[in-house]
mmCIF file of C-alpha atoms and ligand atoms in Angstrom:
data_model
loop_
_atom_site.group_PDB
_atom_site.id
_atom_site.type_symbol
_atom_site.label_atom_id
_atom_site.label_comp_id
_atom_site.label_asym_id
_atom_site.label_seq_id
_atom_site.Cartn_x
_atom_site.Cartn_y
_atom_site.Cartn_z
ATOM 1 C CA MET A 22 -97.524 154.794 47.407
ATOM 2 C CA SER A 23 -99.328 151.431 47.853
ATOM 3 C CA LEU A 24 -99.768 152.279 51.457
ATOM 4 C CA TYR A 25 -102.018 155.291 50.725
ATOM 5 C CA TYR A 26 -103.802 154.259 47.376
ATOM 6 C CA ASP A 27 -105.831 151.379 46.031
ATOM 7 C CA LEU A 28 -103.824 150.436 43.077
ATOM 8 C CA VAL A 29 -104.801 148.925 39.648
ATOM 9 C CA PRO A 30 -101.949 146.473 38.462
ATOM 10 C CA THR A 31 -101.222 146.689 34.882
ATOM 11 C CA GLY A 32 -100.334 143.121 34.680
ATOM 12 C CA ILE A 33 -97.338 143.955 32.595
ATOM 13 C CA PRO A 34 -94.103 142.474 34.049
ATOM 14 C CA GLY A 35 -91.636 145.079 35.182
ATOM 15 C CA LEU A 36 -93.979 148.001 34.893
ATOM 16 C CA ASP A 37 -95.999 147.298 38.109
ATOM 17 C CA GLU A 38 -92.798 146.910 40.078
ATOM 18 C CA ALA A 39 -91.537 150.356 38.688
ATOM 19 C CA LEU A 40 -94.914 151.876 39.603
ATOM 20 C CA GLY A 41 -94.881 150.554 43.192
ATOM 21 C CA GLY A 42 -97.725 148.276 42.320
ATOM 22 C CA GLY A 43 -99.739 149.734 39.647
ATOM 23 C CA LEU A 44 -101.698 152.809 38.558
ATOM 24 C CA ILE A 45 -103.997 154.511 41.141
ATOM 25 C CA ARG A 46 -107.593 153.142 41.083
ATOM 26 C CA GLY A 47 -110.625 155.417 40.210
ATOM 27 C CA GLY A 48 -110.878 158.760 38.584
ATOM 28 C CA ARG A 49 -107.220 159.012 37.515
ATOM 29 C CA THR A 50 -105.716 159.741 34.113
ATOM 30 C CA TYR A 51 -102.308 158.759 32.878
ATOM 31 C CA LEU A 52 -100.661 159.997 29.669
ATOM 32 C CA ILE A 53 -98.494 157.664 27.620
ATOM 33 C CA SER A 54 -96.470 159.616 24.970
ATOM 34 C CA GLY A 55 -94.098 158.350 22.424
ATOM 35 C CA GLU A 56 -93.098 158.236 18.834
ATOM 36 C CA THR A 57 -95.000 156.010 16.424
ATOM 37 C CA GLY A 58 -94.140 152.412 16.982
ATOM 38 C CA THR A 59 -92.878 152.633 20.581
ATOM 39 C CA GLY A 60 -95.528 150.309 21.892
ATOM 40 C CA LYS A 61 -98.149 152.766 23.125
ATOM 41 C CA THR A 62 -101.177 150.779 21.640
ATOM 42 C CA LEU A 63 -99.644 147.427 22.816
ATOM 43 C CA LEU A 64 -99.134 148.662 26.378
ATOM 44 C CA SER A 65 -102.519 150.226 26.666
ATOM 45 C CA LEU A 66 -104.317 147.092 25.262
ATOM 46 C CA SER A 67 -102.214 144.828 27.617
ATOM 47 C CA PHE A 68 -103.604 147.006 30.422
ATOM 48 C CA LEU A 69 -107.097 146.406 29.268
ATOM 49 C CA ILE A 70 -106.727 142.721 28.335
ATOM 50 C CA ASN A 71 -104.714 141.867 31.711
ATOM 51 C CA GLY A 72 -107.610 143.636 33.542
ATOM 52 C CA ILE A 73 -110.054 141.262 32.150
ATOM 53 C CA TYR A 74 -108.029 137.954 32.224
ATOM 54 C CA LYS A 75 -106.063 138.541 35.438
ATOM 55 C CA TYR A 76 -108.319 140.738 37.548
ATOM 56 C CA GLY A 77 -111.834 140.257 36.161
ATOM 57 C CA GLU A 78 -112.120 143.980 35.447
ATOM 58 C CA PRO A 79 -114.058 145.173 32.355
ATOM 59 C CA GLY A 80 -112.578 147.830 30.252
ATOM 60 C CA ILE A 81 -113.315 150.291 27.300
ATOM 61 C CA TYR A 82 -110.960 150.878 24.417
ATOM 62 C CA VAL A 83 -111.561 154.049 22.322
ATOM 63 C CA SER A 84 -109.668 153.279 19.125
ATOM 64 C CA VAL A 85 -109.087 156.679 17.267
ATOM 65 C CA ASP A 86 -106.362 155.708 14.885
ATOM 66 C CA GLU A 87 -107.375 152.320 13.450
ATOM 67 C CA THR A 88 -110.683 150.771 12.035
ATOM 68 C CA TYR A 89 -112.207 147.976 13.754
ATOM 69 C CA ASP A 90 -110.893 145.304 11.276
ATOM 70 C CA GLN A 91 -107.334 146.749 11.535
ATOM 71 C CA LEU A 92 -107.515 146.518 15.277
ATOM 72 C CA MET A 93 -108.943 143.038 15.444
ATOM 73 C CA ASN A 94 -106.400 141.651 12.849
ATOM 74 C CA GLY A 95 -103.507 143.568 14.590
ATOM 75 C CA VAL A 96 -104.002 141.915 17.946
ATOM 76 C CA ARG A 97 -104.858 138.359 16.768
ATOM 77 C CA ARG A 98 -101.159 137.376 16.500
ATOM 78 C CA PHE A 99 -100.854 137.995 20.368
ATOM 79 C CA GLY A 100 -103.684 135.499 20.763
ATOM 80 C CA TRP A 101 -106.154 138.082 21.909
ATOM 81 C CA ASP A 102 -109.619 137.647 20.697
ATOM 82 C CA LEU A 103 -111.184 141.082 21.473
ATOM 83 C CA GLU A 104 -114.431 140.130 19.526
ATOM 84 C CA ALA A 105 -115.029 137.159 22.135
ATOM 85 C CA LEU A 106 -114.339 139.551 24.969
ATOM 86 C CA ARG A 107 -116.842 141.950 23.529
ATOM 87 C CA GLU A 108 -119.524 139.350 23.179
ATOM 88 C CA GLN A 109 -118.719 138.165 26.767
ATOM 89 C CA GLY A 110 -119.479 141.701 28.047
ATOM 90 C CA TYR A 111 -115.947 142.344 29.385
ATOM 91 C CA LEU A 112 -114.776 144.839 26.752
ATOM 92 C CA GLU A 113 -116.364 147.573 24.668
ATOM 93 C CA VAL A 114 -114.302 148.802 21.659
ATOM 94 C CA LEU A 115 -115.447 152.331 20.566
ATOM 95 C CA ILE A 116 -114.405 153.591 17.152
ATOM 96 C CA PRO A 117 -115.417 157.210 16.467
ATOM 97 C CA GLU A 118 -116.393 157.543 12.881
ATOM 98 C CA MET A 119 -114.447 160.098 10.720
ATOM 99 C CA ASP A 120 -117.536 162.290 10.193
ATOM 100 C CA ILE A 121 -117.899 162.513 13.936
ATOM 101 C CA ILE A 122 -114.215 163.552 14.345
ATOM 102 C CA GLU A 123 -114.815 166.162 11.539
ATOM 103 C CA LYS A 124 -117.984 167.351 13.316
ATOM 104 C CA ILE A 125 -115.972 167.637 16.530
ATOM 105 C CA ARG A 126 -113.710 170.169 14.937
ATOM 106 C CA GLU A 127 -116.548 172.373 13.983
ATOM 107 C CA LYS A 128 -118.415 172.540 17.340
ATOM 108 C CA ASP A 129 -117.788 174.398 20.429
ATOM 109 C CA PRO A 130 -114.956 172.543 22.400
ATOM 110 C CA ILE A 131 -116.693 172.376 25.678
ATOM 111 C CA THR A 132 -119.796 170.817 24.125
ATOM 112 C CA ILE A 133 -117.852 168.247 22.408
ATOM 113 C CA ALA A 134 -115.801 167.313 25.550
ATOM 114 C CA ARG A 135 -119.105 166.923 27.403
ATOM 115 C CA SER A 136 -120.662 164.755 24.728
ATOM 116 C CA LEU A 137 -117.600 162.443 24.455
ATOM 117 C CA VAL A 138 -117.568 162.203 28.277
ATOM 118 C CA TYR A 139 -121.297 161.268 28.427
ATOM 119 C CA THR A 140 -121.129 158.704 25.633
ATOM 120 C CA ILE A 141 -118.142 156.887 27.331
ATOM 121 C CA ALA A 142 -119.728 157.139 30.817
ATOM 122 C CA ASP A 143 -122.846 155.415 29.407
ATOM 123 C CA TYR A 144 -120.830 152.496 27.967
ATOM 124 C CA ALA A 145 -118.678 152.388 31.268
ATOM 125 C CA LYS A 146 -121.776 152.044 33.367
ATOM 126 C CA SER A 147 -123.383 149.298 31.398
ATOM 127 C CA LEU A 148 -120.237 147.392 31.372
ATOM 128 C CA GLU A 149 -119.387 148.322 34.933
ATOM 129 C CA ALA A 150 -115.855 149.078 33.361
ATOM 130 C CA GLN A 151 -112.981 149.871 35.737
ATOM 131 C CA ARG A 152 -110.366 150.623 32.903
ATOM 132 C CA LEU A 153 -110.429 152.920 30.054
ATOM 133 C CA VAL A 154 -108.029 153.683 27.152
ATOM 134 C CA ILE A 155 -108.236 156.529 24.624
ATOM 135 C CA ASP A 156 -105.663 155.753 21.967
ATOM 136 C CA PRO A 157 -104.608 158.239 20.809
ATOM 137 C CA ILE A 158 -106.153 161.595 21.892
ATOM 138 C CA ALA A 159 -105.008 163.972 19.211
ATOM 139 C CA PRO A 160 -107.747 163.268 16.598
ATOM 140 C CA LEU A 161 -110.396 163.996 19.183
ATOM 141 C CA VAL A 162 -108.758 167.391 19.911
ATOM 142 C CA THR A 163 -110.331 170.277 18.063
ATOM 143 C CA LEU A 164 -108.151 172.140 15.483
ATOM 144 C CA GLU A 165 -108.409 175.087 17.724
ATOM 145 C CA LYS A 166 -105.263 177.139 17.522
ATOM 146 C CA ASP A 167 -106.086 179.201 20.616
ATOM 147 C CA VAL A 168 -103.981 177.594 23.357
ATOM 148 C CA GLN A 169 -106.272 178.913 25.951
ATOM 149 C CA VAL A 170 -109.365 177.174 24.395
ATOM 150 C CA LEU A 171 -107.398 174.053 23.601
ATOM 151 C CA ARG A 172 -106.396 173.893 27.407
ATOM 152 C CA GLU A 173 -110.133 174.311 28.519
ATOM 153 C CA TYR A 174 -111.044 171.520 26.022
ATOM 154 C CA ILE A 175 -108.430 169.043 27.357
ATOM 155 C CA ARG A 176 -109.332 170.091 30.934
ATOM 156 C CA ALA A 177 -113.014 169.508 30.277
ATOM 157 C CA LEU A 178 -112.360 166.171 28.811
ATOM 158 C CA VAL A 179 -109.931 164.720 31.352
ATOM 159 C CA MET A 180 -111.922 166.165 34.361
ATOM 160 C CA GLY A 181 -115.208 165.089 32.964
ATOM 161 C CA ILE A 182 -113.915 161.524 32.381
ATOM 162 C CA GLU A 183 -112.509 161.507 35.932
ATOM 163 C CA ARG A 184 -115.722 162.716 37.396
ATOM 164 C CA GLU A 185 -118.418 160.952 35.185
ATOM 165 C CA VAL A 186 -116.644 157.840 34.207
ATOM 166 C CA GLY A 187 -114.496 157.570 37.364
ATOM 167 C CA VAL A 188 -112.213 154.762 36.119
ATOM 168 C CA THR A 189 -108.428 154.380 35.789
ATOM 169 C CA THR A 190 -107.614 155.869 32.397
ATOM 170 C CA ILE A 191 -104.749 155.725 30.062
ATOM 171 C CA ILE A 192 -104.637 158.319 27.159
ATOM 172 C CA THR A 193 -101.949 158.029 24.609
ATOM 173 C CA THR A 194 -100.378 160.652 22.468
ATOM 174 C CA GLU A 195 -97.887 160.651 19.546
ATOM 175 C CA ILE A 196 -94.713 162.805 19.940
ATOM 176 C CA PRO A 197 -92.544 163.813 17.002
ATOM 177 C CA THR A 198 -89.730 161.721 15.966
ATOM 178 C CA GLY A 199 -86.653 162.724 17.904
ATOM 179 C CA GLY A 200 -88.373 163.374 21.225
ATOM 180 C CA GLN A 201 -88.392 160.978 24.128
ATOM 181 C CA GLY A 202 -91.241 158.593 25.192
ATOM 182 C CA ASN A 203 -92.253 158.507 28.773
ATOM 183 C CA LEU A 204 -95.122 157.713 31.111
ATOM 184 C CA GLU A 205 -96.402 160.586 33.238
ATOM 185 C CA ILE A 206 -99.188 161.598 35.521
ATOM 186 C CA TRP A 207 -101.682 164.103 34.364
ATOM 187 C CA SER A 208 -103.610 164.510 37.384
HETATM 188 N N1 ADP B 324 -92.888 145.525 24.357
HETATM 189 C C1 ADP B 324 -92.881 144.956 23.086
HETATM 190 N N2 ADP B 324 -92.196 143.903 22.550
HETATM 191 C C2 ADP B 324 -92.241 143.579 21.408
HETATM 192 N N3 ADP B 324 -92.735 144.104 20.354
HETATM 193 C C3 ADP B 324 -93.501 145.263 20.692
HETATM 194 C C4 ADP B 324 -93.664 145.779 22.003
HETATM 195 N N4 ADP B 324 -94.508 146.840 21.924
HETATM 196 C C5 ADP B 324 -94.774 147.132 20.847
HETATM 197 N N5 ADP B 324 -94.322 146.058 19.913
HETATM 198 C C6 ADP B 324 -94.344 145.921 18.510
HETATM 199 O O1 ADP B 324 -94.088 147.224 17.912
HETATM 200 C C7 ADP B 324 -94.917 147.652 17.018
HETATM 201 C C8 ADP B 324 -95.577 148.973 17.291
HETATM 202 O O2 ADP B 324 -96.301 148.881 18.536
HETATM 203 P P1 ADP B 324 -97.506 149.874 18.758
HETATM 204 O O3 ADP B 324 -98.003 149.421 20.127
HETATM 205 O O4 ADP B 324 -98.600 149.687 17.633
HETATM 206 O O5 ADP B 324 -96.809 151.236 18.758
HETATM 207 P P2 ADP B 324 -97.588 152.726 18.806
HETATM 208 O O6 ADP B 324 -99.008 152.417 19.205
HETATM 209 O O7 ADP B 324 -96.717 153.493 19.785
HETATM 210 O O8 ADP B 324 -97.492 153.187 17.439
HETATM 211 C C9 ADP B 324 -95.971 146.621 16.805
HETATM 212 O O9 ADP B 324 -95.708 145.688 15.710
HETATM 213 C C10 ADP B 324 -95.997 145.824 18.107
HETATM 214 O O10 ADP B 324 -96.367 144.520 18.016
HETATM 215 MG MG1 MG B 325 -100.718 153.147 18.351
#
């Protein structure tokens, strides 16, 4: 794999070896799924923090589940000062407000996907980000019940991010208790 692709090391011991060196650089999206408490947030944040400290690559973290304070306090015990990294221009933390999430659910799914993509792309450009995490994706997905429309939405979001943001992206998703966690390639 590493013979053909430019790879982005996660910097996580064991994972890079298992991946043959890392994740594929550029507009690629990886989905990490698992039950609550299986380490999705810790893994995806490690990917960003290692990117900054070990490889000098700025990153963006879209925190959908936690408030800014919850996130900052949660990671302090690992010795991570996200606030400092933000001030130094290495990291952007985007926290969609609840009212935006509510609005998202009312609008046309493709319009929403587009607006999310362009917002993230703007931040990515100004930061020269090379890594992006959306943790988790579910609240950003409409309550649309029509599977066809839902597929179109996710497709527009993922393809839009790959095209317009063009960075290595990790998206996380919760799976119901009793399922099996894994790491898989979306595209
Ligand atoms: N590799 C790990 N080693 C030790 N503790 C971990 C590891 N991954 C996660 N944890 C701990 O497990 C808890 C849940 O992790 P978290 O990343 O928030 O899970 P998720 O996002 O999947 O719900 C946290 O308290 C975290 O510190
Ligand atoms: Mg989490």
